[in-house]
Amino acid sequence: MLLLAVDTATPAVTVALHDGESVLAAESQVDARRHGELLLPAVDRVLAAAGVKPAAVTDLVVGIGPGPYTGLRVGLATALTFGSALGVPVRGLCTLDGLAYAAGTGGPGASGPGIDGPFVVATDARRKEVYWALYADARTRLTDPAVDRPADIAERVAGRPAVGAGALLYPDTFPDARGPEHQSAAALASLAVERIAAGAEFPPALPLYLRRPDAQVPKNYKVVTPK
């Protein structure tokens, strides 16, 4: 197995290559405005660091969000294009699940030892909102991903540690906020390898937006046609 993982659902443009036993190479850059510019060069560098040609990749996994429309579609489009060109399967994984895996195991992308017990993952959804979900542990999500204002979920998340950039932004709601702050494709790849080995089902490689894109057609839009 040579599994390539990519995720652009958060400000982190992150890529990793996993051989089924360990992460061979990984790279992450945090830049919310340059996903399209940064992703392909990062893929090239990760493959080169591992001494692997693109044709040797056997599996792909991509973070499906939730995340903002523009950034999220970069990773999905890239993964699906690679999968089609190489003739290999492309599996989706919830971006929040990758953060939870890193936080709960203390594995790739974590900033300390694993969290013991239930916790929250919250990423920045902009508009003073967070994308979030509750987890029993590193591998078990208790709720579907959602998007809400932090104050509106304060009672549901009270008393739980929280990880992710969204948690760090709103200390009133998440007083026990911890790292990792950003997504790690190394964690996403490690989780995917575990799930493949267990024969688990994966969500389709389709975007999990949770809300409409910021860019919309103005109301009362007037269509002008030539006379």
PDB file of N, CA and C in Angstrom, residues 96-184:
ATOM      1  N   LEU A  96     -12.803  16.699  10.571  1.00  0.00           N
ATOM      2  CA  LEU A  96     -12.831  16.711  12.028  1.00  0.00           C
ATOM      3  C   LEU A  96     -12.331  15.384  12.602  1.00  0.00           C
ATOM      4  N   ASP A  97     -12.577  14.282  11.883  1.00  0.00           N
ATOM      5  CA  ASP A  97     -12.114  12.974  12.354  1.00  0.00           C
ATOM      6  C   ASP A  97     -10.583  12.898  12.371  1.00  0.00           C
ATOM      7  N   GLY A  98      -9.946  13.553  11.401  1.00  0.00           N
ATOM      8  CA  GLY A  98      -8.487  13.577  11.390  1.00  0.00           C
ATOM      9  C   GLY A  98      -7.928  14.323  12.586  1.00  0.00           C
ATOM     10  N   LEU A  99      -8.531  15.447  12.905  1.00  0.00           N
ATOM     11  CA  LEU A  99      -8.110  16.206  14.085  1.00  0.00           C
ATOM     12  C   LEU A  99      -8.356  15.411  15.364  1.00  0.00           C
ATOM     13  N   ALA A 100      -9.481  14.727  15.415  1.00  0.00           N
ATOM     14  CA  ALA A 100      -9.789  13.921  16.594  1.00  0.00           C
ATOM     15  C   ALA A 100      -8.786  12.785  16.762  1.00  0.00           C
ATOM     16  N   TYR A 101      -8.402  12.166  15.664  1.00  0.00           N
ATOM     17  CA  TYR A 101      -7.436  11.064  15.732  1.00  0.00           C
ATOM     18  C   TYR A 101      -6.097  11.560  16.276  1.00  0.00           C
ATOM     19  N   ALA A 102      -5.644  12.706  15.780  1.00  0.00           N
ATOM     20  CA  ALA A 102      -4.382  13.266  16.267  1.00  0.00           C
ATOM     21  C   ALA A 102      -4.476  13.617  17.746  1.00  0.00           C
ATOM     22  N   ALA A 103      -5.599  14.244  18.124  1.00  0.00           N
ATOM     23  CA  ALA A 103      -5.746  14.687  19.517  1.00  0.00           C
ATOM     24  C   ALA A 103      -5.901  13.521  20.479  1.00  0.00           C
ATOM     25  N   GLY A 104      -6.654  12.500  20.067  1.00  0.00           N
ATOM     26  CA  GLY A 104      -6.944  11.398  20.968  1.00  0.00           C
ATOM     27  C   GLY A 104      -5.829  10.384  21.107  1.00  0.00           C
ATOM     28  N   THR A 105      -5.017  10.246  20.065  1.00  0.00           N
ATOM     29  CA  THR A 105      -3.930   9.257  20.108  1.00  0.00           C
ATOM     30  C   THR A 105      -2.591   9.870  20.467  1.00  0.00           C
ATOM     31  N   GLY A 106      -2.498  11.204  20.352  1.00  0.00           N
ATOM     32  CA  GLY A 106      -1.190  11.830  20.511  1.00  0.00           C
ATOM     33  C   GLY A 106      -0.285  11.503  19.346  1.00  0.00           C
ATOM     34  N   GLY A 107      -0.902  11.104  18.214  1.00  0.00           N
ATOM     35  CA  GLY A 107      -0.156  10.682  17.035  1.00  0.00           C
ATOM     36  C   GLY A 107       0.201  11.835  16.125  1.00  0.00           C
ATOM     37  N   PRO A 108       0.311  11.581  14.800  1.00  0.00           N
ATOM     38  CA  PRO A 108       0.739  12.624  13.856  1.00  0.00           C
ATOM     39  C   PRO A 108      -0.111  13.882  13.968  1.00  0.00           C
ATOM     40  N   GLY A 109       0.549  15.020  14.078  1.00  0.00           N
ATOM     41  CA  GLY A 109      -0.150  16.293  14.168  1.00  0.00           C
ATOM     42  C   GLY A 109      -0.489  16.728  15.579  1.00  0.00           C
ATOM     43  N   ALA A 110      -0.355  15.836  16.547  1.00  0.00           N
ATOM     44  CA  ALA A 110      -0.701  16.188  17.924  1.00  0.00           C
ATOM     45  C   ALA A 110       0.371  17.076  18.533  1.00  0.00           C
ATOM     46  N   SER A 111      -0.040  17.875  19.526  1.00  0.00           N
ATOM     47  CA  SER A 111       0.904  18.762  20.201  1.00  0.00           C
ATOM     48  C   SER A 111       1.248  18.276  21.602  1.00  0.00           C
ATOM     49  N   GLY A 112       0.763  17.079  21.962  1.00  0.00           N
ATOM     50  CA  GLY A 112       1.025  16.533  23.285  1.00  0.00           C
ATOM     51  C   GLY A 112       0.474  15.129  23.388  1.00  0.00           C
ATOM     52  N   PRO A 113       0.407  14.558  24.578  1.00  0.00           N
ATOM     53  CA  PRO A 113      -0.141  13.211  24.745  1.00  0.00           C
ATOM     54  C   PRO A 113      -1.622  13.178  24.406  1.00  0.00           C
ATOM     55  N   GLY A 114      -2.122  11.998  24.099  1.00  0.00           N
ATOM     56  CA  GLY A 114      -3.514  11.866  23.721  1.00  0.00           C
ATOM     57  C   GLY A 114      -4.470  12.267  24.824  1.00  0.00           C
ATOM     58  N   ILE A 115      -5.632  12.774  24.429  1.00  0.00           N
ATOM     59  CA  ILE A 115      -6.665  13.159  25.383  1.00  0.00           C
ATOM     60  C   ILE A 115      -7.372  11.901  25.877  1.00  0.00           C
ATOM     61  N   ASP A 116      -7.504  11.781  27.181  1.00  0.00           N
ATOM     62  CA  ASP A 116      -8.146  10.627  27.795  1.00  0.00           C
ATOM     63  C   ASP A 116      -9.584  10.990  28.132  1.00  0.00           C
ATOM     64  N   GLY A 117     -10.524  10.476  27.350  1.00  0.00           N
ATOM     65  CA  GLY A 117     -11.925  10.757  27.623  1.00  0.00           C
ATOM     66  C   GLY A 117     -12.564  11.582  26.527  1.00  0.00           C
ATOM     67  N   PRO A 118     -13.861  11.854  26.649  1.00  0.00           N
ATOM     68  CA  PRO A 118     -14.596  12.588  25.613  1.00  0.00           C
ATOM     69  C   PRO A 118     -14.031  13.994  25.401  1.00  0.00           C
ATOM     70  N   PHE A 119     -14.130  14.469  24.154  1.00  0.00           N
ATOM     71  CA  PHE A 119     -13.662  15.812  23.843  1.00  0.00           C
ATOM     72  C   PHE A 119     -14.415  16.347  22.629  1.00  0.00           C
ATOM     73  N   VAL A 120     -14.117  17.601  22.294  1.00  0.00           N
ATOM     74  CA  VAL A 120     -14.764  18.297  21.189  1.00  0.00           C
ATOM     75  C   VAL A 120     -13.708  18.678  20.164  1.00  0.00           C
ATOM     76  N   VAL A 121     -14.073  18.599  18.892  1.00  0.00           N
ATOM     77  CA  VAL A 121     -13.241  19.168  17.830  1.00  0.00           C
ATOM     78  C   VAL A 121     -14.007  20.340  17.228  1.00  0.00           C
ATOM     79  N   ALA A 122     -13.353  21.486  17.118  1.00  0.00           N
ATOM     80  CA  ALA A 122     -13.998  22.683  16.571  1.00  0.00           C
ATOM     81  C   ALA A 122     -13.020  23.412  15.663  1.00  0.00           C
ATOM     82  N   THR A 123     -13.401  23.605  14.408  1.00  0.00           N
ATOM     83  CA  THR A 123     -12.590  24.378  13.473  1.00  0.00           C
ATOM     84  C   THR A 123     -13.283  25.697  13.170  1.00  0.00           C
ATOM     85  N   ASP A 124     -12.545  26.632  12.626  1.00  0.00           N
ATOM     86  CA  ASP A 124     -13.075  27.966  12.353  1.00  0.00           C
ATOM     87  C   ASP A 124     -13.948  27.935  11.104  1.00  0.00           C
ATOM     88  N   ALA A 125     -15.219  28.266  11.264  1.00  0.00           N
ATOM     89  CA  ALA A 125     -16.149  28.316  10.144  1.00  0.00           C
ATOM     90  C   ALA A 125     -16.367  29.738   9.638  1.00  0.00           C
ATOM     91  N   ARG A 126     -15.625  30.705  10.211  1.00  0.00           N
ATOM     92  CA  ARG A 126     -15.814  32.121   9.886  1.00  0.00           C
ATOM     93  C   ARG A 126     -17.229  32.541  10.285  1.00  0.00           C
ATOM     94  N   ARG A 127     -17.604  33.767   9.977  1.00  0.00           N
ATOM     95  CA  ARG A 127     -18.921  34.315  10.338  1.00  0.00           C
ATOM     96  C   ARG A 127     -19.214  34.140  11.836  1.00  0.00           C
ATOM     97  N   LYS A 128     -18.151  34.107  12.661  1.00  0.00           N
ATOM     98  CA  LYS A 128     -18.276  33.926  14.107  1.00  0.00           C
ATOM     99  C   LYS A 128     -18.938  32.599  14.452  1.00  0.00           C
ATOM    100  N   GLU A 129     -18.676  31.567  13.630  1.00  0.00           N
ATOM    101  CA  GLU A 129     -19.208  30.230  13.855  1.00  0.00           C
ATOM    102  C   GLU A 129     -18.071  29.205  13.854  1.00  0.00           C
ATOM    103  N   VAL A 130     -18.394  27.993  14.309  1.00  0.00           N
ATOM    104  CA  VAL A 130     -17.425  26.891  14.270  1.00  0.00           C
ATOM    105  C   VAL A 130     -18.074  25.668  13.643  1.00  0.00           C
ATOM    106  N   TYR A 131     -17.256  24.882  12.940  1.00  0.00           N
ATOM    107  CA  TYR A 131     -17.638  23.528  12.573  1.00  0.00           C
ATOM    108  C   TYR A 131     -17.214  22.645  13.741  1.00  0.00           C
ATOM    109  N   TRP A 132     -18.071  21.745  14.194  1.00  0.00           N
ATOM    110  CA  TRP A 132     -17.736  21.021  15.409  1.00  0.00           C
ATOM    111  C   TRP A 132     -18.419  19.655  15.455  1.00  0.00           C
ATOM    112  N   ALA A 133     -17.894  18.803  16.334  1.00  0.00           N
ATOM    113  CA  ALA A 133     -18.505  17.504  16.629  1.00  0.00           C
ATOM    114  C   ALA A 133     -17.976  17.018  17.970  1.00  0.00           C
ATOM    115  N   LEU A 134     -18.741  16.145  18.620  1.00  0.00           N
ATOM    116  CA  LEU A 134     -18.337  15.532  19.878  1.00  0.00           C
ATOM    117  C   LEU A 134     -17.725  14.152  19.607  1.00  0.00           C
ATOM    118  N   TYR A 135     -16.703  13.795  20.379  1.00  0.00           N
ATOM    119  CA  TYR A 135     -16.014  12.511  20.221  1.00  0.00           C
ATOM    120  C   TYR A 135     -15.917  11.799  21.565  1.00  0.00           C
ATOM    121  N   ALA A 136     -16.113  10.476  21.534  1.00  0.00           N
ATOM    122  CA  ALA A 136     -15.897   9.661  22.723  1.00  0.00           C
ATOM    123  C   ALA A 136     -14.416   9.389  22.917  1.00  0.00           C
ATOM    124  N   ASP A 137     -13.705   9.261  21.796  1.00  0.00           N
ATOM    125  CA  ASP A 137     -12.267   9.011  21.819  1.00  0.00           C
ATOM    126  C   ASP A 137     -11.721   9.324  20.430  1.00  0.00           C
ATOM    127  N   ALA A 138     -10.487   8.959  20.183  1.00  0.00           N
ATOM    128  CA  ALA A 138      -9.817   9.318  18.934  1.00  0.00           C
ATOM    129  C   ALA A 138     -10.512   8.792  17.692  1.00  0.00           C
ATOM    130  N   ARG A 139     -11.246   7.686  17.818  1.00  0.00           N
ATOM    131  CA  ARG A 139     -11.803   7.009  16.651  1.00  0.00           C
ATOM    132  C   ARG A 139     -13.323   6.983  16.622  1.00  0.00           C
ATOM    133  N   THR A 140     -13.971   7.542  17.634  1.00  0.00           N
ATOM    134  CA  THR A 140     -15.421   7.409  17.755  1.00  0.00           C
ATOM    135  C   THR A 140     -16.094   8.774  17.829  1.00  0.00           C
ATOM    136  N   ARG A 141     -16.748   9.163  16.742  1.00  0.00           N
ATOM    137  CA  ARG A 141     -17.512  10.414  16.725  1.00  0.00           C
ATOM    138  C   ARG A 141     -18.920  10.150  17.222  1.00  0.00           C
ATOM    139  N   LEU A 142     -19.393  11.011  18.143  1.00  0.00           N
ATOM    140  CA  LEU A 142     -20.694  10.836  18.763  1.00  0.00           C
ATOM    141  C   LEU A 142     -21.806  11.605  18.068  1.00  0.00           C
ATOM    142  N   THR A 143     -21.463  12.666  17.353  1.00  0.00           N
ATOM    143  CA  THR A 143     -22.467  13.504  16.700  1.00  0.00           C
ATOM    144  C   THR A 143     -22.068  13.770  15.258  1.00  0.00           C
ATOM    145  N   ASP A 144     -23.041  14.083  14.440  1.00  0.00           N
ATOM    146  CA  ASP A 144     -22.734  14.509  13.081  1.00  0.00           C
ATOM    147  C   ASP A 144     -22.053  15.875  13.122  1.00  0.00           C
ATOM    148  N   PRO A 145     -21.184  16.163  12.169  1.00  0.00           N
ATOM    149  CA  PRO A 145     -20.599  17.505  12.105  1.00  0.00           C
ATOM    150  C   PRO A 145     -21.698  18.554  11.959  1.00  0.00           C
ATOM    151  N   ALA A 146     -21.491  19.703  12.600  1.00  0.00           N
ATOM    152  CA  ALA A 146     -22.481  20.779  12.568  1.00  0.00           C
ATOM    153  C   ALA A 146     -21.764  22.115  12.494  1.00  0.00           C
ATOM    154  N   VAL A 147     -22.502  23.160  12.169  1.00  0.00           N
ATOM    155  CA  VAL A 147     -21.965  24.512  12.177  1.00  0.00           C
ATOM    156  C   VAL A 147     -22.874  25.373  13.050  1.00  0.00           C
ATOM    157  N   ASP A 148     -22.286  26.055  14.040  1.00  0.00           N
ATOM    158  CA  ASP A 148     -23.070  26.837  14.991  1.00  0.00           C
ATOM    159  C   ASP A 148     -22.225  27.975  15.549  1.00  0.00           C
ATOM    160  N   ARG A 149     -22.911  28.949  16.147  1.00  0.00           N
ATOM    161  CA  ARG A 149     -22.212  29.956  16.938  1.00  0.00           C
ATOM    162  C   ARG A 149     -21.775  29.326  18.258  1.00  0.00           C
ATOM    163  N   PRO A 150     -20.568  29.616  18.704  1.00  0.00           N
ATOM    164  CA  PRO A 150     -20.077  28.980  19.928  1.00  0.00           C
ATOM    165  C   PRO A 150     -21.015  29.136  21.125  1.00  0.00           C
ATOM    166  N   ALA A 151     -21.578  30.319  21.296  1.00  0.00           N
ATOM    167  CA  ALA A 151     -22.448  30.534  22.451  1.00  0.00           C
ATOM    168  C   ALA A 151     -23.670  29.617  22.427  1.00  0.00           C
ATOM    169  N   ASP A 152     -24.121  29.236  21.228  1.00  0.00           N
ATOM    170  CA  ASP A 152     -25.315  28.401  21.100  1.00  0.00           C
ATOM    171  C   ASP A 152     -25.059  26.939  21.480  1.00  0.00           C
ATOM    172  N   ILE A 153     -23.804  26.528  21.542  1.00  0.00           N
ATOM    173  CA  ILE A 153     -23.499  25.133  21.885  1.00  0.00           C
ATOM    174  C   ILE A 153     -22.759  25.024  23.219  1.00  0.00           C
ATOM    175  N   ALA A 154     -22.672  26.114  23.939  1.00  0.00           N
ATOM    176  CA  ALA A 154     -21.876  26.143  25.166  1.00  0.00           C
ATOM    177  C   ALA A 154     -22.304  25.069  26.160  1.00  0.00           C
ATOM    178  N   GLU A 155     -23.600  24.855  26.320  1.00  0.00           N
ATOM    179  CA  GLU A 155     -24.068  23.851  27.278  1.00  0.00           C
ATOM    180  C   GLU A 155     -23.704  22.445  26.816  1.00  0.00           C
ATOM    181  N   ARG A 156     -23.754  22.187  25.515  1.00  0.00           N
ATOM    182  CA  ARG A 156     -23.489  20.836  25.008  1.00  0.00           C
ATOM    183  C   ARG A 156     -22.009  20.461  25.121  1.00  0.00           C
ATOM    184  N   VAL A 157     -21.127  21.444  25.060  1.00  0.00           N
ATOM    185  CA  VAL A 157     -19.687  21.146  25.083  1.00  0.00           C
ATOM    186  C   VAL A 157     -19.059  21.429  26.445  1.00  0.00           C
ATOM    187  N   ALA A 158     -19.844  21.894  27.387  1.00  0.00           N
ATOM    188  CA  ALA A 158     -19.305  22.288  28.698  1.00  0.00           C
ATOM    189  C   ALA A 158     -18.596  21.119  29.377  1.00  0.00           C
ATOM    190  N   GLY A 159     -17.452  21.429  29.962  1.00  0.00           N
ATOM    191  CA  GLY A 159     -16.714  20.444  30.735  1.00  0.00           C
ATOM    192  C   GLY A 159     -15.844  19.506  29.924  1.00  0.00           C
ATOM    193  N   ARG A 160     -15.791  19.700  28.613  1.00  0.00           N
ATOM    194  CA  ARG A 160     -15.000  18.817  27.758  1.00  0.00           C
ATOM    195  C   ARG A 160     -13.784  19.565  27.216  1.00  0.00           C
ATOM    196  N   PRO A 161     -12.639  18.920  27.130  1.00  0.00           N
ATOM    197  CA  PRO A 161     -11.520  19.521  26.402  1.00  0.00           C
ATOM    198  C   PRO A 161     -11.919  19.718  24.938  1.00  0.00           C
ATOM    199  N   ALA A 162     -11.301  20.675  24.284  1.00  0.00           N
ATOM    200  CA  ALA A 162     -11.606  20.940  22.880  1.00  0.00           C
ATOM    201  C   ALA A 162     -10.317  21.198  22.114  1.00  0.00           C
ATOM    202  N   VAL A 163     -10.290  20.756  20.865  1.00  0.00           N
ATOM    203  CA  VAL A 163      -9.123  20.956  20.021  1.00  0.00           C
ATOM    204  C   VAL A 163      -9.547  21.615  18.714  1.00  0.00           C
ATOM    205  N   GLY A 164      -8.572  22.234  18.047  1.00  0.00           N
ATOM    206  CA  GLY A 164      -8.840  22.870  16.764  1.00  0.00           C
ATOM    207  C   GLY A 164      -8.821  24.379  16.856  1.00  0.00           C
ATOM    208  N   ALA A 165      -8.636  25.019  15.701  1.00  0.00           N
ATOM    209  CA  ALA A 165      -8.549  26.474  15.648  1.00  0.00           C
ATOM    210  C   ALA A 165      -9.816  27.144  16.149  1.00  0.00           C
ATOM    211  N   GLY A 166     -10.974  26.528  15.905  1.00  0.00           N
ATOM    212  CA  GLY A 166     -12.228  27.109  16.379  1.00  0.00           C
ATOM    213  C   GLY A 166     -12.300  27.163  17.887  1.00  0.00           C
ATOM    214  N   ALA A 167     -11.805  26.132  18.535  1.00  0.00           N
ATOM    215  CA  ALA A 167     -11.795  26.119  19.997  1.00  0.00           C
ATOM    216  C   ALA A 167     -10.890  27.201  20.562  1.00  0.00           C
ATOM    217  N   LEU A 168      -9.741  27.387  19.924  1.00  0.00           N
ATOM    218  CA  LEU A 168      -8.791  28.388  20.409  1.00  0.00           C
ATOM    219  C   LEU A 168      -9.302  29.811  20.206  1.00  0.00           C
ATOM    220  N   LEU A 169     -10.188  30.003  19.235  1.00  0.00           N
ATOM    221  CA  LEU A 169     -10.723  31.337  18.959  1.00  0.00           C
ATOM    222  C   LEU A 169     -11.766  31.788  19.984  1.00  0.00           C
ATOM    223  N   TYR A 170     -12.427  30.833  20.660  1.00  0.00           N
ATOM    224  CA  TYR A 170     -13.557  31.184  21.519  1.00  0.00           C
ATOM    225  C   TYR A 170     -13.373  30.578  22.917  1.00  0.00           C
ATOM    226  N   PRO A 171     -12.480  31.162  23.700  1.00  0.00           N
ATOM    227  CA  PRO A 171     -12.182  30.603  25.023  1.00  0.00           C
ATOM    228  C   PRO A 171     -13.356  30.644  25.993  1.00  0.00           C
ATOM    229  N   ASP A 172     -14.305  31.544  25.784  1.00  0.00           N
ATOM    230  CA  ASP A 172     -15.463  31.573  26.680  1.00  0.00           C
ATOM    231  C   ASP A 172     -16.270  30.285  26.571  1.00  0.00           C
ATOM    232  N   THR A 173     -16.384  29.759  25.360  1.00  0.00           N
ATOM    233  CA  THR A 173     -17.123  28.507  25.144  1.00  0.00           C
ATOM    234  C   THR A 173     -16.241  27.288  25.354  1.00  0.00           C
ATOM    235  N   PHE A 174     -14.959  27.426  24.999  1.00  0.00           N
ATOM    236  CA  PHE A 174     -14.023  26.301  25.084  1.00  0.00           C
ATOM    237  C   PHE A 174     -12.852  26.678  26.000  1.00  0.00           C
ATOM    238  N   PRO A 175     -13.076  26.732  27.308  1.00  0.00           N
ATOM    239  CA  PRO A 175     -12.005  27.173  28.219  1.00  0.00           C
ATOM    240  C   PRO A 175     -10.825  26.202  28.293  1.00  0.00           C
ATOM    241  N   ASP A 176     -11.071  24.931  27.949  1.00  0.00           N
ATOM    242  CA  ASP A 176      -9.983  23.941  27.967  1.00  0.00           C
ATOM    243  C   ASP A 176      -9.593  23.605  26.532  1.00  0.00           C
ATOM    244  N   ALA A 177      -9.177  24.627  25.786  1.00  0.00           N
ATOM    245  CA  ALA A 177      -8.789  24.444  24.385  1.00  0.00           C
ATOM    246  C   ALA A 177      -7.337  23.995  24.295  1.00  0.00           C
ATOM    247  N   ARG A 178      -7.080  23.033  23.408  1.00  0.00           N
ATOM    248  CA  ARG A 178      -5.750  22.456  23.274  1.00  0.00           C
ATOM    249  C   ARG A 178      -5.403  22.281  21.796  1.00  0.00           C
ATOM    250  N   GLY A 179      -4.155  21.855  21.548  1.00  0.00           N
ATOM    251  CA  GLY A 179      -3.758  21.494  20.206  1.00  0.00           C
ATOM    252  C   GLY A 179      -4.173  20.053  19.919  1.00  0.00           C
ATOM    253  N   PRO A 180      -4.144  19.646  18.642  1.00  0.00           N
ATOM    254  CA  PRO A 180      -3.638  20.405  17.504  1.00  0.00           C
ATOM    255  C   PRO A 180      -4.604  21.494  17.054  1.00  0.00           C
ATOM    256  N   GLU A 181      -4.019  22.562  16.542  1.00  0.00           N
ATOM    257  CA  GLU A 181      -4.826  23.661  16.025  1.00  0.00           C
ATOM    258  C   GLU A 181      -5.311  23.372  14.620  1.00  0.00           C
ATOM    259  N   HIS A 182      -4.449  22.771  13.801  1.00  0.00           N
ATOM    260  CA  HIS A 182      -4.766  22.562  12.384  1.00  0.00           C
ATOM    261  C   HIS A 182      -4.757  21.086  12.015  1.00  0.00           C
ATOM    262  N   GLN A 183      -5.402  20.795  10.901  1.00  0.00           N
ATOM    263  CA  GLN A 183      -5.468  19.439  10.376  1.00  0.00           C
ATOM    264  C   GLN A 183      -4.092  18.941   9.951  1.00  0.00           C
ATOM    265  N   SER A 184      -3.905  17.639  10.065  1.00  0.00           N
ATOM    266  CA  SER A 184      -2.677  16.978   9.630  1.00  0.00           C
ATOM    267  C   SER A 184      -3.039  15.820   8.721  1.00  0.00           C
TER     268      SER A 184
END
